[in-house]
Amino acid sequence: MSSQILFIAKLEKILTFLKNSKLEYLKASDRFNLPESKRFFNMQSTIRNRFFQDIASILRSMDVEMDNLVINRLNFEQIASSSNTKTSQNHLQKCIEFDKKLVQLYGEALEIDLENEVLKHQNEKITKVIKENIHF
């Protein structure tokens, strides 16, 4: 498989995890009562959305049709699955898990394209947030 196809596949996986991470941060925000915590989780959700748009832009610059990607199809079950029985700790753990997987995927994508500044920046930001989340 060519490195460009592999790179596109990694970016598509990153997009999927960014979307899922964004939703999980929104759920975590709903579960915390402190305004500072709510702001933090809402901001992380917004950042994941911005990262998603940046990666989508990279794919478009590579002439990849965004309409063909699985990540473009909304999963309404996933959005609505904010069960009242889940605790804020479960959502926080999921956020950390998604972020750790994102860091791994960014690392794999950077092995293919070492010079991609967007991926480097996003990887650094998410790595920093994992440490902040662990302190929660």
Short mmCIF file of C-alpha atoms in Angstrom, two decimals:
data_model
loop_
_atom_site.label_atom_id
_atom_site.label_comp_id
_atom_site.label_asym_id
_atom_site.label_seq_id
_atom_site.Cartn_x
_atom_site.Cartn_y
_atom_site.Cartn_z
CA MET A 1 0.00 0.00 0.00
CA SER A 2 1.38 3.41 -0.90
CA SER A 3 2.34 5.79 1.89
CA GLN A 4 -0.25 8.34 0.71
CA ILE A 5 -3.09 5.81 0.99
CA LEU A 6 -1.82 4.74 4.41
CA PHE A 7 -1.63 8.39 5.47
CA ILE A 8 -5.20 9.04 4.30
CA ALA A 9 -6.40 5.97 6.22
CA LYS A 10 -4.69 7.22 9.40
CA LEU A 11 -6.22 10.66 8.99
CA GLU A 12 -9.66 9.11 8.56
CA LYS A 13 -9.17 7.15 11.80
CA ILE A 14 -8.05 10.33 13.53
CA LEU A 15 -11.22 12.06 12.31
CA THR A 16 -13.37 9.28 13.73
CA PHE A 17 -11.68 9.46 17.12
CA LEU A 18 -11.83 13.27 17.14
CA LYS A 19 -15.57 13.10 16.52
CA ASN A 20 -16.07 10.52 19.28
CA SER A 21 -13.80 12.42 21.64
CA LYS A 22 -15.71 15.63 21.01
CA LEU A 23 -18.98 13.94 21.93
CA GLU A 24 -17.50 12.37 25.05
CA TYR A 25 -16.15 15.74 26.23
CA LEU A 26 -19.64 17.19 25.80
CA LYS A 27 -21.08 14.37 27.89
CA ALA A 28 -18.41 14.92 30.55
CA SER A 29 -19.28 18.61 30.63
CA ASP A 30 -22.91 17.74 31.32
CA ARG A 31 -21.91 15.56 34.29
CA PHE A 32 -19.70 18.02 36.15
CA ASN A 33 -21.25 20.69 38.37
CA LEU A 34 -18.39 23.14 38.79
CA PRO A 35 -18.38 25.93 36.19
CA GLU A 36 -14.59 25.61 35.76
CA SER A 37 -14.95 21.92 34.94
CA LYS A 38 -17.82 22.56 32.53
CA ARG A 39 -15.79 25.26 30.76
CA PHE A 40 -12.76 22.98 30.52
CA PHE A 41 -14.72 20.09 28.98
CA ASN A 42 -16.68 22.35 26.65
CA MET A 43 -13.43 23.95 25.51
CA GLN A 44 -11.89 20.52 24.87
CA SER A 45 -14.92 19.59 22.80
CA THR A 46 -14.54 22.79 20.78
CA ILE A 47 -10.83 22.11 20.30
CA ARG A 48 -11.56 18.57 19.05
CA ASN A 49 -14.02 20.06 16.58
CA ARG A 50 -11.40 22.55 15.38
CA PHE A 51 -8.85 19.73 15.04
CA PHE A 52 -11.42 17.75 13.07
CA GLN A 53 -11.83 20.66 10.65
CA ASP A 54 -8.05 21.03 10.27
CA ILE A 55 -7.63 17.33 9.43
CA ALA A 56 -10.57 17.49 7.03
CA SER A 57 -8.84 20.42 5.33
CA ILE A 58 -5.64 18.37 4.95
CA LEU A 59 -7.65 15.58 3.35
CA ARG A 60 -9.38 18.01 0.97
CA SER A 61 -5.97 19.40 -0.02
CA MET A 62 -5.05 15.82 -0.96
CA ASP A 63 -8.16 15.68 -3.21
CA VAL A 64 -9.97 13.26 -0.91
CA GLU A 65 -13.74 13.51 -1.23
CA MET A 66 -15.10 14.13 2.26
CA ASP A 67 -18.53 12.84 1.24
CA ASN A 68 -17.10 9.34 0.84
CA LEU A 69 -15.68 9.15 4.35
CA VAL A 70 -17.55 7.23 7.04
CA ILE A 71 -17.00 10.01 9.57
CA ASN A 72 -19.32 12.36 7.69
CA ARG A 73 -22.38 10.28 8.50
CA LEU A 74 -23.92 11.33 11.79
CA ASN A 75 -24.66 8.60 14.27
CA PHE A 76 -27.70 9.89 16.13
CA GLU A 77 -27.67 6.91 18.52
CA GLN A 78 -24.18 7.89 19.56
CA ILE A 79 -25.16 11.52 20.11
CA ALA A 80 -28.24 10.60 22.13
CA SER A 81 -26.63 7.88 24.22
CA SER A 82 -25.99 10.08 27.21
CA SER A 83 -27.35 7.74 29.84
CA ASN A 84 -28.25 9.15 33.24
CA THR A 85 -26.73 6.14 34.96
CA LYS A 86 -23.20 6.99 33.87
CA THR A 87 -21.02 8.95 36.24
CA SER A 88 -18.77 11.85 35.41
CA GLN A 89 -15.79 9.63 36.20
CA ASN A 90 -16.78 7.19 33.45
CA HIS A 91 -16.94 10.03 30.94
CA LEU A 92 -13.60 11.39 32.10
CA GLN A 93 -12.04 7.93 31.71
CA LYS A 94 -13.49 7.66 28.19
CA CYS A 95 -12.08 11.09 27.34
CA ILE A 96 -8.65 9.96 28.49
CA GLU A 97 -8.95 6.69 26.52
CA PHE A 98 -9.96 8.52 23.34
CA ASP A 99 -7.11 10.98 23.77
CA LYS A 100 -4.56 8.22 24.33
CA LYS A 101 -5.76 6.49 21.16
CA LEU A 102 -5.54 9.82 19.31
CA VAL A 103 -1.94 10.30 20.44
CA GLN A 104 -1.14 6.81 19.17
CA LEU A 105 -2.80 7.53 15.80
CA TYR A 106 -1.06 10.89 15.49
CA GLY A 107 2.25 9.13 16.14
CA GLU A 108 1.52 6.60 13.40
CA ALA A 109 0.53 9.37 10.97
CA LEU A 110 3.66 11.35 11.84
CA GLU A 111 5.79 8.29 11.04
CA ILE A 112 4.45 8.59 7.50
CA ASP A 113 4.65 12.40 7.25
CA LEU A 114 7.30 13.63 9.69
CA GLU A 115 7.01 17.25 8.60
CA ASN A 116 3.27 17.77 9.14
CA GLU A 117 3.10 20.72 11.54
CA VAL A 118 -0.69 20.46 12.01
CA LEU A 119 -0.39 16.90 13.26
CA LYS A 120 2.57 17.75 15.49
CA HIS A 121 0.69 20.67 17.07
CA GLN A 122 -2.49 18.67 17.65
CA ASN A 123 -0.54 15.74 19.08
CA GLU A 124 1.23 18.04 21.56
CA LYS A 125 -2.04 19.67 22.63
CA ILE A 126 -3.80 16.36 23.21
CA THR A 127 -0.81 14.93 25.09
CA LYS A 128 -0.92 17.95 27.41
CA VAL A 129 -4.68 17.53 27.99
CA ILE A 130 -4.24 13.85 28.93
CA LYS A 131 -2.01 14.95 31.79
CA GLU A 132 -4.59 17.56 32.88
CA ASN A 133 -7.39 14.98 32.74
CA ILE A 134 -5.44 12.55 34.90
CA HIS A 135 -5.25 15.24 37.60
CA PHE A 136 -9.06 15.48 37.66
#
